[in-house]
Amino acid sequence: MKKKVMSVLALVFIVFLIQTNVYAETVDSKNSSEITPNYVAIVLCYNNLTLNSGGKLSCEGRTNVQMGYTAEVKMELQKLSEDWTTIKTWEDTSDDEEMYLYKDWYVEKGSYRLKTTHTALDSSGDVIETVTKYSETVDY
């Protein structure tokens, strides 16, 4: 009987030694910048829409790409009517791996969001990857 108990304890001990630990990371869905494994060339996508006094919206977008690619950002300020309608667009391409845009725009009362299209281009100017992000809605 004692031999059986010792065998069971040894087996339990071996099972605990062989266990596999699995960890999961939580994702903050409100975070407007992220790095995900399925992106080929884009390293960082970021956008932000901030309401300042007097109805001034500050719009910013940033795209970082891996070395060897060119970054492009297109920002569309959208207003909610029956659907989201673009009221102002800004777009620029960098000569290197980072493109940052910051623009202020005065608006009337309503609900707004910033749609940002982040693009990576190769040395020939061909689009390698495009990611679209939306900011949180801002009410004025």
mmCIF file of N, CA and C in Angstrom, residues 48-116:
data_model
loop_
_atom_site.group_PDB
_atom_site.id
_atom_site.type_symbol
_atom_site.label_atom_id
_atom_site.label_comp_id
_atom_site.label_asym_id
_atom_site.label_seq_id
_atom_site.Cartn_x
_atom_site.Cartn_y
_atom_site.Cartn_z
ATOM 1 N N ASN A 48 -5.825 60.857 -33.057
ATOM 2 C CA ASN A 48 -6.444 61.456 -31.874
ATOM 3 C C ASN A 48 -7.250 62.667 -32.312
ATOM 4 N N LEU A 49 -8.406 62.830 -31.697
ATOM 5 C CA LEU A 49 -9.265 63.980 -31.944
ATOM 6 C C LEU A 49 -9.600 64.601 -30.591
ATOM 7 N N THR A 50 -9.265 65.889 -30.448
ATOM 8 C CA THR A 50 -9.458 66.582 -29.172
ATOM 9 C C THR A 50 -10.284 67.833 -29.388
ATOM 10 N N LEU A 51 -11.297 68.035 -28.531
ATOM 11 C CA LEU A 51 -12.119 69.243 -28.577
ATOM 12 C C LEU A 51 -11.524 70.274 -27.639
ATOM 13 N N ASN A 52 -11.233 71.452 -28.186
ATOM 14 C CA ASN A 52 -10.730 72.576 -27.401
ATOM 15 C C ASN A 52 -11.833 73.620 -27.280
ATOM 16 N N SER A 53 -11.575 74.688 -26.579
ATOM 17 C CA SER A 53 -12.589 75.729 -26.380
ATOM 18 C C SER A 53 -12.967 76.392 -27.708
ATOM 19 N N GLY A 54 -14.186 76.855 -27.771
ATOM 20 C CA GLY A 54 -14.662 77.584 -28.942
ATOM 21 C C GLY A 54 -14.945 76.716 -30.153
ATOM 22 N N GLY A 55 -15.057 75.411 -29.976
ATOM 23 C CA GLY A 55 -15.364 74.533 -31.093
ATOM 24 C C GLY A 55 -14.164 74.187 -31.958
ATOM 25 N N LYS A 56 -12.960 74.377 -31.415
ATOM 26 C CA LYS A 56 -11.755 74.028 -32.182
ATOM 27 C C LYS A 56 -11.408 72.568 -31.943
ATOM 28 N N LEU A 57 -11.366 71.782 -33.023
ATOM 29 C CA LEU A 57 -10.951 70.388 -32.942
ATOM 30 C C LEU A 57 -9.490 70.278 -33.357
ATOM 31 N N SER A 58 -8.714 69.583 -32.567
ATOM 32 C CA SER A 58 -7.326 69.289 -32.911
ATOM 33 C C SER A 58 -7.290 67.853 -33.429
ATOM 34 N N CYS A 59 -6.795 67.707 -34.649
ATOM 35 C CA CYS A 59 -6.762 66.413 -35.321
ATOM 36 C C CYS A 59 -5.305 66.007 -35.514
ATOM 37 N N GLU A 60 -4.974 64.797 -35.103
ATOM 38 C CA GLU A 60 -3.613 64.338 -35.330
ATOM 39 C C GLU A 60 -3.591 62.876 -35.733
ATOM 40 N N GLY A 61 -2.650 62.574 -36.626
ATOM 41 C CA GLY A 61 -2.470 61.218 -37.103
ATOM 42 C C GLY A 61 -0.999 60.943 -37.338
ATOM 43 N N ARG A 62 -0.586 59.729 -37.031
ATOM 44 C CA ARG A 62 0.823 59.373 -37.181
ATOM 45 C C ARG A 62 0.930 57.943 -37.704
ATOM 46 N N THR A 63 1.801 57.772 -38.676
ATOM 47 C CA THR A 63 2.096 56.453 -39.221
ATOM 48 C C THR A 63 3.602 56.233 -39.185
ATOM 49 N N ASN A 64 4.026 55.123 -38.616
ATOM 50 C CA ASN A 64 5.429 54.706 -38.657
ATOM 51 C C ASN A 64 5.493 53.386 -39.415
ATOM 52 N N VAL A 65 6.475 53.279 -40.306
ATOM 53 C CA VAL A 65 6.650 52.051 -41.087
ATOM 54 C C VAL A 65 8.071 51.534 -40.894
ATOM 55 N N GLN A 66 8.279 50.292 -41.299
ATOM 56 C CA GLN A 66 9.614 49.710 -41.203
ATOM 57 C C GLN A 66 10.565 50.415 -42.167
ATOM 58 N N MET A 67 11.854 50.315 -41.847
ATOM 59 C CA MET A 67 12.874 50.928 -42.685
ATOM 60 C C MET A 67 12.778 50.377 -44.106
ATOM 61 N N GLY A 68 12.938 51.257 -45.078
ATOM 62 C CA GLY A 68 12.837 50.855 -46.478
ATOM 63 C C GLY A 68 11.498 51.192 -47.101
ATOM 64 N N TYR A 69 10.522 51.561 -46.261
ATOM 65 C CA TYR A 69 9.203 51.956 -46.749
ATOM 66 C C TYR A 69 8.992 53.444 -46.488
ATOM 67 N N THR A 70 7.964 53.990 -47.116
ATOM 68 C CA THR A 70 7.588 55.390 -46.923
ATOM 69 C C THR A 70 6.210 55.437 -46.286
ATOM 70 N N ALA A 71 6.040 56.365 -45.327
ATOM 71 C CA ALA A 71 4.775 56.474 -44.591
ATOM 72 C C ALA A 71 3.890 57.559 -45.188
ATOM 73 N N GLU A 72 2.581 57.292 -45.143
ATOM 74 C CA GLU A 72 1.585 58.257 -45.617
ATOM 75 C C GLU A 72 0.427 58.286 -44.635
ATOM 76 N N VAL A 73 -0.118 59.480 -44.401
ATOM 77 C CA VAL A 73 -1.289 59.636 -43.531
ATOM 78 C C VAL A 73 -2.342 60.455 -44.265
ATOM 79 N N LYS A 74 -3.575 59.974 -44.194
ATOM 80 C CA LYS A 74 -4.722 60.732 -44.696
ATOM 81 C C LYS A 74 -5.714 60.847 -43.547
ATOM 82 N N MET A 75 -6.050 62.078 -43.170
ATOM 83 C CA MET A 75 -7.020 62.319 -42.093
ATOM 84 C C MET A 75 -8.283 62.894 -42.696
ATOM 85 N N GLU A 76 -9.416 62.338 -42.279
ATOM 86 C CA GLU A 76 -10.715 62.848 -42.699
ATOM 87 C C GLU A 76 -11.524 63.185 -41.458
ATOM 88 N N LEU A 77 -11.831 64.457 -41.288
ATOM 89 C CA LEU A 77 -12.696 64.881 -40.193
ATOM 90 C C LEU A 77 -14.130 64.628 -40.641
ATOM 91 N N GLN A 78 -14.865 63.846 -39.857
ATOM 92 C CA GLN A 78 -16.221 63.465 -40.237
ATOM 93 C C GLN A 78 -17.233 63.962 -39.214
ATOM 94 N N LYS A 79 -18.394 64.373 -39.732
ATOM 95 C CA LYS A 79 -19.503 64.823 -38.888
ATOM 96 C C LYS A 79 -20.664 63.838 -39.047
ATOM 97 N N LEU A 80 -21.350 63.583 -37.936
ATOM 98 C CA LEU A 80 -22.491 62.680 -37.963
ATOM 99 C C LEU A 80 -23.762 63.450 -38.283
ATOM 100 N N SER A 81 -24.390 63.090 -39.394
ATOM 101 C CA SER A 81 -25.724 63.594 -39.732
ATOM 102 C C SER A 81 -26.610 62.366 -39.647
ATOM 103 N N GLU A 82 -27.097 61.888 -40.765
ATOM 104 C CA GLU A 82 -27.756 60.585 -40.778
ATOM 105 C C GLU A 82 -26.693 59.493 -40.810
ATOM 106 N N ASP A 83 -25.564 59.822 -41.426
ATOM 107 C CA ASP A 83 -24.416 58.932 -41.518
ATOM 108 C C ASP A 83 -23.172 59.807 -41.351
ATOM 109 N N TRP A 84 -21.998 59.186 -41.291
ATOM 110 C CA TRP A 84 -20.764 59.960 -41.166
ATOM 111 C C TRP A 84 -20.397 60.559 -42.523
ATOM 112 N N THR A 85 -20.199 61.896 -42.529
ATOM 113 C CA THR A 85 -19.859 62.616 -43.744
ATOM 114 C C THR A 85 -18.528 63.333 -43.543
ATOM 115 N N THR A 86 -17.619 63.182 -44.503
ATOM 116 C CA THR A 86 -16.326 63.858 -44.422
ATOM 117 C C THR A 86 -16.512 65.332 -44.735
ATOM 118 N N ILE A 87 -16.030 66.203 -43.808
ATOM 119 C CA ILE A 87 -16.154 67.649 -43.999
ATOM 120 C C ILE A 87 -14.805 68.314 -44.296
ATOM 121 N N LYS A 88 -13.706 67.638 -43.961
ATOM 122 C CA LYS A 88 -12.372 68.190 -44.232
ATOM 123 C C LYS A 88 -11.381 67.039 -44.345
ATOM 124 N N THR A 89 -10.449 67.145 -45.308
ATOM 125 C CA THR A 89 -9.447 66.105 -45.533
ATOM 126 C C THR A 89 -8.057 66.723 -45.594
ATOM 127 N N TRP A 90 -7.113 66.065 -44.947
ATOM 128 C CA TRP A 90 -5.696 66.417 -45.031
ATOM 129 C C TRP A 90 -4.927 65.149 -45.371
ATOM 130 N N GLU A 91 -3.866 65.301 -46.167
ATOM 131 C CA GLU A 91 -3.090 64.117 -46.557
ATOM 132 C C GLU A 91 -1.653 64.541 -46.827
ATOM 133 N N ASP A 92 -0.712 63.683 -46.421
ATOM 134 C CA ASP A 92 0.696 63.973 -46.688
ATOM 135 C C ASP A 92 1.495 62.674 -46.682
ATOM 136 N N THR A 93 2.607 62.691 -47.421
ATOM 137 C CA THR A 93 3.520 61.557 -47.497
ATOM 138 C C THR A 93 4.892 62.035 -47.048
ATOM 139 N N SER A 94 5.589 61.189 -46.306
ATOM 140 C CA SER A 94 6.919 61.556 -45.829
ATOM 141 C C SER A 94 7.993 61.069 -46.795
ATOM 142 N N ASP A 95 9.215 61.492 -46.529
ATOM 143 C CA ASP A 95 10.358 60.990 -47.281
ATOM 144 C C ASP A 95 11.037 59.857 -46.532
ATOM 145 N N ASP A 96 10.509 59.515 -45.368
ATOM 146 C CA ASP A 96 11.142 58.461 -44.571
ATOM 147 C C ASP A 96 10.091 57.592 -43.900
ATOM 148 N N GLU A 97 10.431 57.002 -42.764
ATOM 149 C CA GLU A 97 9.588 55.998 -42.111
ATOM 150 C C GLU A 97 8.525 56.555 -41.173
ATOM 151 N N GLU A 98 8.433 57.877 -41.030
ATOM 152 C CA GLU A 98 7.430 58.444 -40.124
ATOM 153 C C GLU A 98 6.720 59.615 -40.775
ATOM 154 N N MET A 99 5.397 59.617 -40.641
ATOM 155 C CA MET A 99 4.603 60.742 -41.115
ATOM 156 C C MET A 99 3.659 61.162 -39.997
ATOM 157 N N TYR A 100 3.713 62.437 -39.624
ATOM 158 C CA TYR A 100 2.873 62.977 -38.555
ATOM 159 C C TYR A 100 2.138 64.193 -39.097
ATOM 160 N N LEU A 101 0.837 64.206 -38.909
ATOM 161 C CA LEU A 101 0.004 65.347 -39.305
ATOM 162 C C LEU A 101 -0.731 65.886 -38.082
ATOM 163 N N TYR A 102 -0.788 67.213 -37.974
ATOM 164 C CA TYR A 102 -1.547 67.857 -36.909
ATOM 165 C C TYR A 102 -2.241 69.060 -37.529
ATOM 166 N N LYS A 103 -3.557 69.114 -37.381
ATOM 167 C CA LYS A 103 -4.337 70.224 -37.933
ATOM 168 C C LYS A 103 -5.431 70.603 -36.947
ATOM 169 N N ASP A 104 -5.728 71.900 -36.900
ATOM 170 C CA ASP A 104 -6.857 72.416 -36.119
ATOM 171 C C ASP A 104 -7.960 72.815 -37.091
ATOM 172 N N TRP A 105 -9.218 72.623 -36.642
ATOM 173 C CA TRP A 105 -10.357 72.969 -37.487
ATOM 174 C C TRP A 105 -11.518 73.372 -36.587
ATOM 175 N N TYR A 106 -12.124 74.527 -36.881
ATOM 176 C CA TYR A 106 -13.264 74.995 -36.093
ATOM 177 C C TYR A 106 -14.554 74.404 -36.651
ATOM 178 N N VAL A 107 -15.421 73.974 -35.738
ATOM 179 C CA VAL A 107 -16.658 73.318 -36.147
ATOM 180 C C VAL A 107 -17.852 73.917 -35.417
ATOM 181 N N GLU A 108 -19.037 73.619 -35.936
ATOM 182 C CA GLU A 108 -20.285 73.993 -35.265
ATOM 183 C C GLU A 108 -20.716 72.832 -34.376
ATOM 184 N N LYS A 109 -21.792 73.009 -33.652
ATOM 185 C CA LYS A 109 -22.287 71.963 -32.754
ATOM 186 C C LYS A 109 -22.562 70.670 -33.527
ATOM 187 N N GLY A 110 -22.224 69.543 -32.879
ATOM 188 C CA GLY A 110 -22.464 68.260 -33.511
ATOM 189 C C GLY A 110 -21.536 67.185 -32.968
ATOM 190 N N SER A 111 -21.593 66.025 -33.591
ATOM 191 C CA SER A 111 -20.743 64.888 -33.226
ATOM 192 C C SER A 111 -19.720 64.670 -34.331
ATOM 193 N N TYR A 112 -18.465 64.463 -33.918
ATOM 194 C CA TYR A 112 -17.370 64.354 -34.877
ATOM 195 C C TYR A 112 -16.477 63.157 -34.551
ATOM 196 N N ARG A 113 -15.801 62.665 -35.585
ATOM 197 C CA ARG A 113 -14.772 61.649 -35.414
ATOM 198 C C ARG A 113 -13.699 61.889 -36.475
ATOM 199 N N LEU A 114 -12.556 61.284 -36.253
ATOM 200 C CA LEU A 114 -11.455 61.406 -37.196
ATOM 201 C C LEU A 114 -11.191 60.028 -37.809
ATOM 202 N N LYS A 115 -11.317 59.954 -39.106
ATOM 203 C CA LYS A 115 -10.983 58.726 -39.836
ATOM 204 C C LYS A 115 -9.567 58.909 -40.369
ATOM 205 N N THR A 116 -8.690 57.987 -40.034
ATOM 206 C CA THR A 116 -7.299 58.100 -40.453
ATOM 207 C C THR A 116 -6.906 56.866 -41.248
#
